[in-house]
Coordinates of C-alpha atoms in Angstrom, one line a residue:
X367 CA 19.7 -36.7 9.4
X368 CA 21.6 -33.7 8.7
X369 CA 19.7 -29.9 9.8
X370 CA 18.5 -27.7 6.8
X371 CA 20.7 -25.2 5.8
X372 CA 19.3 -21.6 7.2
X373 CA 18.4 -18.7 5.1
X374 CA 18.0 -15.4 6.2
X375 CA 15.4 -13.1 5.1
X376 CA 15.9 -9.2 5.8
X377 CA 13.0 -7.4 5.9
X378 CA 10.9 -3.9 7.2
X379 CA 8.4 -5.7 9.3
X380 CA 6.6 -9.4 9.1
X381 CA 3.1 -7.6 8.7
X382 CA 0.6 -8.6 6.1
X383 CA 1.8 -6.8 3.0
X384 CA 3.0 -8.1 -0.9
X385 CA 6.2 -8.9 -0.2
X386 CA 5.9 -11.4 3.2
X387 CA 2.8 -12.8 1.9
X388 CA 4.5 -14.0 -1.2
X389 CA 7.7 -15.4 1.1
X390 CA 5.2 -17.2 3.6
X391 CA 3.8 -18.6 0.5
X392 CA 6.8 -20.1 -0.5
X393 CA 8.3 -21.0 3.5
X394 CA 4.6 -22.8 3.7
X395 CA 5.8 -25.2 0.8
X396 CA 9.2 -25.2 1.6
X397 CA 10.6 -28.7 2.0
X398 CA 11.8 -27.6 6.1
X399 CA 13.8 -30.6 6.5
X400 CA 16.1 -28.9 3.6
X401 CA 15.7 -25.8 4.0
X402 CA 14.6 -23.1 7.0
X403 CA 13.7 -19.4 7.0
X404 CA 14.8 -16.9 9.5
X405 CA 13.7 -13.3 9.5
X406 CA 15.7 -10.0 10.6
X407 CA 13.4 -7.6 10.9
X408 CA 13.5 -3.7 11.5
X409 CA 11.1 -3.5 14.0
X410 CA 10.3 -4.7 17.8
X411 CA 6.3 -4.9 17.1
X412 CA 5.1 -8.0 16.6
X413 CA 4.2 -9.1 13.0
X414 CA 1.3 -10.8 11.8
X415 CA 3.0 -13.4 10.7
X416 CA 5.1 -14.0 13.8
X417 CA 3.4 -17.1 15.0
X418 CA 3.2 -18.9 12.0
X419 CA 6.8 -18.4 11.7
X420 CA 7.6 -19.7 14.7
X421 CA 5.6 -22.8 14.5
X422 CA 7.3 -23.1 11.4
X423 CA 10.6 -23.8 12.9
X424 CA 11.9 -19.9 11.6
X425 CA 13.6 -17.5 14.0
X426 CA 12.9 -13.7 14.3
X427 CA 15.7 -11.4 14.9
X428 CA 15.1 -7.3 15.8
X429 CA 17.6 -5.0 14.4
X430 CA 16.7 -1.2 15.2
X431 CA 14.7 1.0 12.1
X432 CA 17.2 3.0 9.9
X433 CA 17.1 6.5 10.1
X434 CA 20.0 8.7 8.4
X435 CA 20.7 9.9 11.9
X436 CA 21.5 7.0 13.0
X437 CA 23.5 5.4 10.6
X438 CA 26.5 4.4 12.6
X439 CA 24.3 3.0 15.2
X440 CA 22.5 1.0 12.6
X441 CA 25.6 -0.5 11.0
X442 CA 27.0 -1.4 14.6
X443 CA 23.5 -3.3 15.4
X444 CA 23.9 -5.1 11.8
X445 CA 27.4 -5.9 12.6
X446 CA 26.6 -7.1 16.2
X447 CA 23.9 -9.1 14.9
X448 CA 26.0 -10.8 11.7
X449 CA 29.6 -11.8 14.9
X450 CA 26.6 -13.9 16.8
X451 CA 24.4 -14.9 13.8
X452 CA 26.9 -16.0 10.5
X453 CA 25.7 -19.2 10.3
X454 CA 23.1 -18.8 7.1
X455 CA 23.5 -20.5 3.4
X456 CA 22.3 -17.3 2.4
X457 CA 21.0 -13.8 3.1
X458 CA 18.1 -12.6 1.2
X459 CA 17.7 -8.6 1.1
X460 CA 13.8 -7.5 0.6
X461 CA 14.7 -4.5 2.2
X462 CA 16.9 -2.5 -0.6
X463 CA 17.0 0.5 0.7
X464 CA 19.5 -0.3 3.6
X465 CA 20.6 -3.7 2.0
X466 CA 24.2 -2.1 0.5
X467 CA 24.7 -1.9 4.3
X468 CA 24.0 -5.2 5.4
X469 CA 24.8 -7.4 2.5
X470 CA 28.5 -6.4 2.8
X471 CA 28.4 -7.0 6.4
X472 CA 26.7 -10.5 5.9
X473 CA 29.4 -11.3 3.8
X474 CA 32.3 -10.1 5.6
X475 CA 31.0 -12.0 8.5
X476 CA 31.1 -15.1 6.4
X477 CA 27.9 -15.7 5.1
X478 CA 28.4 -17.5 1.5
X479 CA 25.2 -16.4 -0.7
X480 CA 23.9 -12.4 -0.4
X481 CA 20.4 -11.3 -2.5
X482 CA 19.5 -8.0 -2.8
X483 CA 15.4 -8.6 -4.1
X484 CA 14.1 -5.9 -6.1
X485 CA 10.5 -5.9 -5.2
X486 CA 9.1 -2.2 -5.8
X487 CA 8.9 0.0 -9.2
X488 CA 9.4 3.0 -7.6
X489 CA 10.1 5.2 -4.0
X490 CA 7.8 7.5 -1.4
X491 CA 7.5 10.8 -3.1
X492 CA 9.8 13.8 -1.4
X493 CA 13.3 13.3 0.4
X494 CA 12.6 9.7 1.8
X495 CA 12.3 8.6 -1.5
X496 CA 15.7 10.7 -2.9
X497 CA 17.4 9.0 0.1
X498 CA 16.3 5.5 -0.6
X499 CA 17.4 5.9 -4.2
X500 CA 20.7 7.1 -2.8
X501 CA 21.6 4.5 -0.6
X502 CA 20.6 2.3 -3.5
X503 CA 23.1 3.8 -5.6
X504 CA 25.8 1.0 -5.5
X505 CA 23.7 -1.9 -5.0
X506 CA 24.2 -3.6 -8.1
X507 CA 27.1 -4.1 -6.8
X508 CA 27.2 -5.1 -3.4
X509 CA 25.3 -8.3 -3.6
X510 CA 26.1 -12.1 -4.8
X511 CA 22.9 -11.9 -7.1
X512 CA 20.3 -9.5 -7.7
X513 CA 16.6 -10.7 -7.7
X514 CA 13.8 -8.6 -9.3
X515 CA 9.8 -9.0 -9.7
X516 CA 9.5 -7.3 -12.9
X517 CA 12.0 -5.8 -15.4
X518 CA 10.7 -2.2 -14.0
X519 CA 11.7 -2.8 -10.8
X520 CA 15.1 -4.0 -11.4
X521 CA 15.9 -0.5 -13.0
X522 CA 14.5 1.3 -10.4
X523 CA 16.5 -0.2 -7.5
X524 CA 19.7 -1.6 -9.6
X525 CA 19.4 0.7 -12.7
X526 CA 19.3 0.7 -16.4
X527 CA 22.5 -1.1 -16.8
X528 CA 22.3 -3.6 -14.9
X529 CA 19.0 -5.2 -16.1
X530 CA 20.5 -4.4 -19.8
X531 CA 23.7 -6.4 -18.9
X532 CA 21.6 -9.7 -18.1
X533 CA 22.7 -8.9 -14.0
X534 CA 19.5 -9.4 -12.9
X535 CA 17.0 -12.8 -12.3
X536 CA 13.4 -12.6 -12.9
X537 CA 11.7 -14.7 -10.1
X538 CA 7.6 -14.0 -10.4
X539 CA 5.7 -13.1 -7.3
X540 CA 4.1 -16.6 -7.2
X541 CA 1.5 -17.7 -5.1
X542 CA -0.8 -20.8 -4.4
X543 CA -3.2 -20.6 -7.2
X544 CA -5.4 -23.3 -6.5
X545 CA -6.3 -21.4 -3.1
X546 CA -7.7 -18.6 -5.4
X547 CA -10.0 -20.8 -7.5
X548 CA -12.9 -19.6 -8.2
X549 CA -15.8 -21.2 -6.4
X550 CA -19.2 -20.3 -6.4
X551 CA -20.2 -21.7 -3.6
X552 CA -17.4 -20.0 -1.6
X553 CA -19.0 -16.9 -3.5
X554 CA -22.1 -17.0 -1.8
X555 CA -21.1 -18.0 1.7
X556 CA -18.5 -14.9 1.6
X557 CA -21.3 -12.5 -0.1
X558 CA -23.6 -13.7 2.9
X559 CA -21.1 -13.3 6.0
X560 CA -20.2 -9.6 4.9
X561 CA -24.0 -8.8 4.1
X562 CA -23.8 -8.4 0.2
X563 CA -26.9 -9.0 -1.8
X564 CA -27.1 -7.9 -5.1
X565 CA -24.3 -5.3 -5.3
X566 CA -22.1 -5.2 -8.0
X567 CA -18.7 -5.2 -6.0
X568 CA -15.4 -3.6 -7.2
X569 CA -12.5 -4.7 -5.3
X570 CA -9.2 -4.0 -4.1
X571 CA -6.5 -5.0 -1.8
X572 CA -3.8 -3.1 -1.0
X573 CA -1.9 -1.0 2.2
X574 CA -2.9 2.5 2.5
X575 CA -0.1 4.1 1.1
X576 CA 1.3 7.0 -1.6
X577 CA 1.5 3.7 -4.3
X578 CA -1.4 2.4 -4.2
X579 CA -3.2 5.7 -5.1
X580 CA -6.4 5.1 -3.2
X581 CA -7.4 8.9 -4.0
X582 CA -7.5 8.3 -7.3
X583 CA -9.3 4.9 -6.8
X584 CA -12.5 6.1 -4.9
X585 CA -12.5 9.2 -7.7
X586 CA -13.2 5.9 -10.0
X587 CA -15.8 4.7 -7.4
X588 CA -17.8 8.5 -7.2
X589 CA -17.8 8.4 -11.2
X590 CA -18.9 4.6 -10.9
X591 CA -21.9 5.7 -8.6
X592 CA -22.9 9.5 -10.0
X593 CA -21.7 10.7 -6.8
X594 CA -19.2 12.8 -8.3
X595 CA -17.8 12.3 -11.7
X596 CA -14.5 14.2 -11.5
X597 CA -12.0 15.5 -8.3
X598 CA -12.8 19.6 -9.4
X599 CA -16.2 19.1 -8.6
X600 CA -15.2 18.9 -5.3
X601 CA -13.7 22.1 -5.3
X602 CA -16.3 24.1 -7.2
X603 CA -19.3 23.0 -5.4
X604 CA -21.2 22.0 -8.5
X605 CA -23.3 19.0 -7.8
X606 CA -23.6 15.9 -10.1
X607 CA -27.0 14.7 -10.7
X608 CA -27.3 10.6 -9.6
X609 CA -28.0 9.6 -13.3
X610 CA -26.4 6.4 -15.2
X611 CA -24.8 6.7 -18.1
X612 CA -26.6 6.5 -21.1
X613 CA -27.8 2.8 -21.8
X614 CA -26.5 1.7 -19.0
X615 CA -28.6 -1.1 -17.1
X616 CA -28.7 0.3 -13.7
X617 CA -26.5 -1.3 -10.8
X618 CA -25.7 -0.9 -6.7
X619 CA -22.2 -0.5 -6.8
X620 CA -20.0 -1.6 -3.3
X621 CA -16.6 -0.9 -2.9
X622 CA -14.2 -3.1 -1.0
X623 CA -11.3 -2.4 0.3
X624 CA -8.7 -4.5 2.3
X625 CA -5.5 -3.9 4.0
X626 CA -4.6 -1.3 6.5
X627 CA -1.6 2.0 6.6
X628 CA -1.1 5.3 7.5
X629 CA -3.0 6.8 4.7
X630 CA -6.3 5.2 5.9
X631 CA -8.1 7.8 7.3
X632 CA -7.4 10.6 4.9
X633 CA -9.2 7.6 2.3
X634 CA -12.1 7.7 4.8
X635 CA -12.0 11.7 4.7
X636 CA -12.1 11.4 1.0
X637 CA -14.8 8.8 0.7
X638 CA -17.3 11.0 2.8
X639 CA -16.5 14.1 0.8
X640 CA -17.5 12.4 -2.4
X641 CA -20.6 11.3 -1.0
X642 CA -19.6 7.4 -1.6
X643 CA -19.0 7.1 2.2
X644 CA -22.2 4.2 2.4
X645 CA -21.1 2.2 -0.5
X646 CA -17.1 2.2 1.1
X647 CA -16.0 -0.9 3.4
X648 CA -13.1 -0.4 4.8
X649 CA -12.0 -3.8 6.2
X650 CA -8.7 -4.0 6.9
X651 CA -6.8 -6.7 7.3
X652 CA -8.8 -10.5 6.4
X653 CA -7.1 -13.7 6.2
X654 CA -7.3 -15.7 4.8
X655 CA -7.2 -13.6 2.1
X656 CA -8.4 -15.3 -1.0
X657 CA -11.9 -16.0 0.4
X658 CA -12.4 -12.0 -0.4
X659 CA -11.2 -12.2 -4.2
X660 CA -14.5 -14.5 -4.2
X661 CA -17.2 -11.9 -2.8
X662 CA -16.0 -9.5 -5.3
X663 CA -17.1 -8.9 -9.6
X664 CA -14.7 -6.5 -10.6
X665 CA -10.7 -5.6 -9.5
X666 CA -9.3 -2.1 -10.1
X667 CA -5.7 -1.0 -8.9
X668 CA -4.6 2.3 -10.1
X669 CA -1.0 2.3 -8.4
X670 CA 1.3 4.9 -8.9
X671 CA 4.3 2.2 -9.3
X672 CA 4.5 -1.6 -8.1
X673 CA 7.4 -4.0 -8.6
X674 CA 5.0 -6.9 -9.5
X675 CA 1.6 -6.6 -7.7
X676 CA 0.7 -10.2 -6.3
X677 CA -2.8 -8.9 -6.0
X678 CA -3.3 -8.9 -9.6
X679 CA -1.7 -12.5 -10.0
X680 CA -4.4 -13.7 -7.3
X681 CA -7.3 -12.1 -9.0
X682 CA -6.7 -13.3 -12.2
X683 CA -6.3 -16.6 -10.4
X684 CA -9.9 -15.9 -9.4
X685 CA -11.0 -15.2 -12.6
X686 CA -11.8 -11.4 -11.7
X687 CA -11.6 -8.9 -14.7
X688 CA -9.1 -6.2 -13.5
X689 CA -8.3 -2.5 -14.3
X690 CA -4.8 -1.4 -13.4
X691 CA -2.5 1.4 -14.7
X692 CA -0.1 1.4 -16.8
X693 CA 2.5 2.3 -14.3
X694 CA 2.6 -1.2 -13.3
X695 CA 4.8 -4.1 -14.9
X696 CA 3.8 -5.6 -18.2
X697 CA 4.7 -8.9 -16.4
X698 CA 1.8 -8.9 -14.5
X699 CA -0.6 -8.9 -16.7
X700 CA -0.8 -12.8 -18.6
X701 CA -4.4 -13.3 -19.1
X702 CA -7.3 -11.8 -21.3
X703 CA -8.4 -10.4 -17.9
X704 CA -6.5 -7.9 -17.2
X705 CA -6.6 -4.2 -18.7
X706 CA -4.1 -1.4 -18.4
X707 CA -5.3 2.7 -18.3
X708 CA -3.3 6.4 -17.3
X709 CA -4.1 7.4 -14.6
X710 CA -3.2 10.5 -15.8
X711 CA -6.9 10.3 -17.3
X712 CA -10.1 11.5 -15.6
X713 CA -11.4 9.0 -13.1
X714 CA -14.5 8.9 -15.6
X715 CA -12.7 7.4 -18.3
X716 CA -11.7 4.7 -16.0
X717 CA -15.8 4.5 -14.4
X718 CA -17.5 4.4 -18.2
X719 CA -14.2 1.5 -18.9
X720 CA -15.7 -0.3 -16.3
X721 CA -19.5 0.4 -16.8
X722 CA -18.7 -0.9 -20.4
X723 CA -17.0 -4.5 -19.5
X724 CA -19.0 -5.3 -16.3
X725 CA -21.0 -8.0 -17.7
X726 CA -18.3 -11.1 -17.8
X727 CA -18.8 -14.5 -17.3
X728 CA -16.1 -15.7 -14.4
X729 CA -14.3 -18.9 -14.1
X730 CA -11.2 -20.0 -12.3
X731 CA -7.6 -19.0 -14.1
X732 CA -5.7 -21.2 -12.1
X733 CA -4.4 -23.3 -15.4
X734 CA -3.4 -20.2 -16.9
X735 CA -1.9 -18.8 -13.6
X736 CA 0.2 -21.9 -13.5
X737 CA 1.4 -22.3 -16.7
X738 CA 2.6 -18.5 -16.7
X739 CA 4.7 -19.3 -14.0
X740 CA 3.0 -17.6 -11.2
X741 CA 2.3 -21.0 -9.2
X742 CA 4.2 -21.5 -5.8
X743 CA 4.8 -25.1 -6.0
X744 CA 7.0 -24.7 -9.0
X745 CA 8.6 -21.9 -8.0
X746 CA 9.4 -23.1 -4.4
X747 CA 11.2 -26.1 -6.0
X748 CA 14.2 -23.9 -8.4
X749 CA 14.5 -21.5 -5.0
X750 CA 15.1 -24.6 -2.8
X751 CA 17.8 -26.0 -5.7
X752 CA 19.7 -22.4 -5.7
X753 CA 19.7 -22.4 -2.0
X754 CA 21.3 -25.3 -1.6
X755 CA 23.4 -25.3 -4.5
X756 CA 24.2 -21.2 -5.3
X757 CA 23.8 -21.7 -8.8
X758 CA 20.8 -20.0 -10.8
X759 CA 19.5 -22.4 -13.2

C-alpha cells in the first residue's frame, strides 16, 4: 500500500479559533490513507488541538513567531525547516501575513503545490495591521494558487485585481452540519448543565479580539436589558430607567459568550460598567462546541471585518436567527435566518431589531447548509482530488 501524500499546513498557533477548527473539520474526514496533514506552526505552546493531531497520524513542527526585527532570523528558521522537511504534495499558507516568505522558500526547496488561504476581511487596527498589509503586498504572486473564504477577503489580502482577474478560488468555510442539528432534547440537557431556566439567551462565539467588536456587542446586550441604552450614557452619568420597550412582552435576557483572547478582561470591565455584569457568562473555551449553539435563542456578531465567519454557518445550521453587520461577507449569509445591520448605528437600533424578531419558531438548517455548499463531507472530497491531482476542478 503506497503512504498518503503529505500536506503541509502553516499556521499562527493550533488553538481553538475559525480557521483550525474548520481544517480539523476537514483532516477529521479526510480519507488518511490518501492523504495526511502536517502543521508548522509559529509558536512553542501547545495547541488545543495538538493531541488530536497527533493521534491523527499529523506532525507538528515549531518555527519561531515573526517579528520585523527578526526577519532574517525568521527566514533562516523557514529555510532550515524546508532543507530537512521538502517532502509535502503541497503547502498550504493560513498564515498570509508571512506566507510571501515561506511559500517561495517551500518551493525553492522543492515542494510542488504552494496555497496562500485568504481567510480574514481585514487587519489589527494601527502599525501591525499596516505591516501585515505590506508584507502582503506581492502575494498574489508568490503562490501556486490563491484560496479565499469570501470574495472580501481575497481583496483584502491579494487585492482588487486579482479577485477581478478570476486569480482566486472560492472554497466555503465548511463544517459538519449534521453535528449542529438542532435537537431539542440536546436543548434542554445543555440549558440544565449551565443552569438556564427561562432566559431568553443571545449568543455568541468568537476570540476576544479588535474584530469581533465585543464592545459594541454587550452595548447591544445593555440596550437589550434597559441597563444602558447607549455608550454616552456611560460617560454622562445619566441613568436609564429598567423599563421595556413599549409593547414589548417582558423577557430575562442571558448573554453567552465563548471563546477566550487578550481583549477578555477589558469585555469583563465593560460588562460591569454597563450594569449587565449578572446577565454576562463568560465561558471560554467549550468543546465540543455545537452543544452550545443548542442552549442558545438568538445569535448576534457585530465584527468589525471576517473573511467568512464559520460561526454563522454553524448557527444557521442550528437553526438560530442571527444579527451580524454588514462588514461581513455576503457569502455567509444563505438562509432566511440571517440579518445584516451598521454597526455604525446605535446599539439600540440593533436591541429594538432584536426585541422585534425574538419570537421564531427554530428547526434544524442542516438541508439548507448542505445544499449551499457549506457541508464538510462534500467539500473534503474536491480538496482531497486537488491534492492529489494539483488541478482545481
Amino acid at each position: 500500500m503506497l503512504a498518503p501524500i503529505r500536506v503541509l499546513h502553516v499556521l499562527g498557533n493550533t488553538q481553538l479559533g475559525g480557521a483550525e477548527s474548520r481544517i480539523m473539520d476537514l483532516y477529521r474526514h479526510m480519507d488518511r490513507n490518501r492523504v495526511q496533514f502536517d502543521f508548522l506552526v509559529h509558536t512553542d505552546q501547545k495547541g488545543h488541538f495538538d493531541e488530536e493531531i497527533e493521534k491523527l497520524g499529523g506532525h507538528i513542527y515549531r518555527v519561531p513567531r515573526f517579528r520585523l526585527y527578526n526577519y532574517f532570523s525568521y527566514k533562516r528558521a523557514v529555510k532550515n525547516f524546508f532543507v530537512s522537511h521538502h517532502d509535502f504534495k503541497a503547502v498550504q499558507g493560513h498564515i498570509t501575513s508571512t506566507a510571501a516568505i515561506y511559500l517561495p522558500i517551500a518551493k525553492k526547496a522543492g515542494v510542488p503545490i504552494t496555497i496562500a488561504h485568504a481567510r480574514s476581511a481585514g487587519v489589527d487596527k494601527g502599525a501591525k495591521g499596516k505591516l501585515t498589509r505590506w508584507m502582503r503586498r506581492n502575494l498574489s504572486k508568490k503562490a501556486d494558487f490563491l484560496f479565499t473564504c469570501s470574495r472580501l477577503a481575497g481583496i483584502s489580502v491579494f487585492g482588487e485585481q486579482a479577485v477581478k482577474d478570476g486569480k482566486t478560488i472560492f472554497i466555503p468555510n465548511a463544517i459538519d452540519c449534521q453535528a449542529f442539528a438542532y435537537n431539542e432534547e440536546k436543548r434542554e440537557e445543555m440549558r440544565e448543565k449551565l443552569g438556564i431556566t427561562n432566559q431568553y439567551v443571545i449568543g455568541h462565539v468568537g476570540r476576544f479580539h479588535y474584530a469581533k467588536n465585543h464592545e459594541y456587542l454587550l452595548q447591544v446586550f445593555a440596550a437589550l436589558c434597559n441597563a444602558d441604552k447607549l455608550n454616552q450614557n456611560l460617560t454622562n452619568g445619566k441613568n436609564i430607567d429598567n423599563t421595556d420597550f413599549e409593547g414589548e412582552k417582558k423577557r430575562d435576557y442571558l448573554l453567552l459568550l465563548l471563546g477566550e483572547g487578550s481583549g477578555m478582561e477589558e469585555a469583563k470591565q465593560l460588562a460591569e460598567k454597563l450594569g449587565i455584569a449578572d446577565r454576562v457568562r463568560f465561558l471560554g473555551n467549550r468543546n465540543p462546541v455545537y452543544d452550545y449553539y443548542q442552549a442558545m435563542d438568538y445569535f448576534v456578531y457585530p465584527s468589525r471585518y471576517e473573511g467568512l465567519p464559520g460561526t454563522i454557518v454553524e448557527a444557521q445550521a442550528s437553526g438560530l436567527r442571527c444579527v451580524m453587520s454588514d462588514t461581513i461577507c455576503e457569502e455567509v449569509a444563505v438562509t432566511e435566518l440571517v440579518r445584516m445591520r451598521s454597526i455604525e448605528e446605535d446599539a439600540a437600533h440593533w436591541a429594538e431589531y432584536i426585541r422585534s424578531t425574538a419570537d421564531y419558531v427554530r428547526r434544524s438548517y442542516v438541508k439548507e447548509m448542505q445544499e449551499a455548499g457549506f457541508d464538510v463531507s462534500a467539500q473534503t472530497e474536491k480538496m482531497m482530488a486537488f491534492y492529489e491531482t494539483g488541478e482545481w476542478k
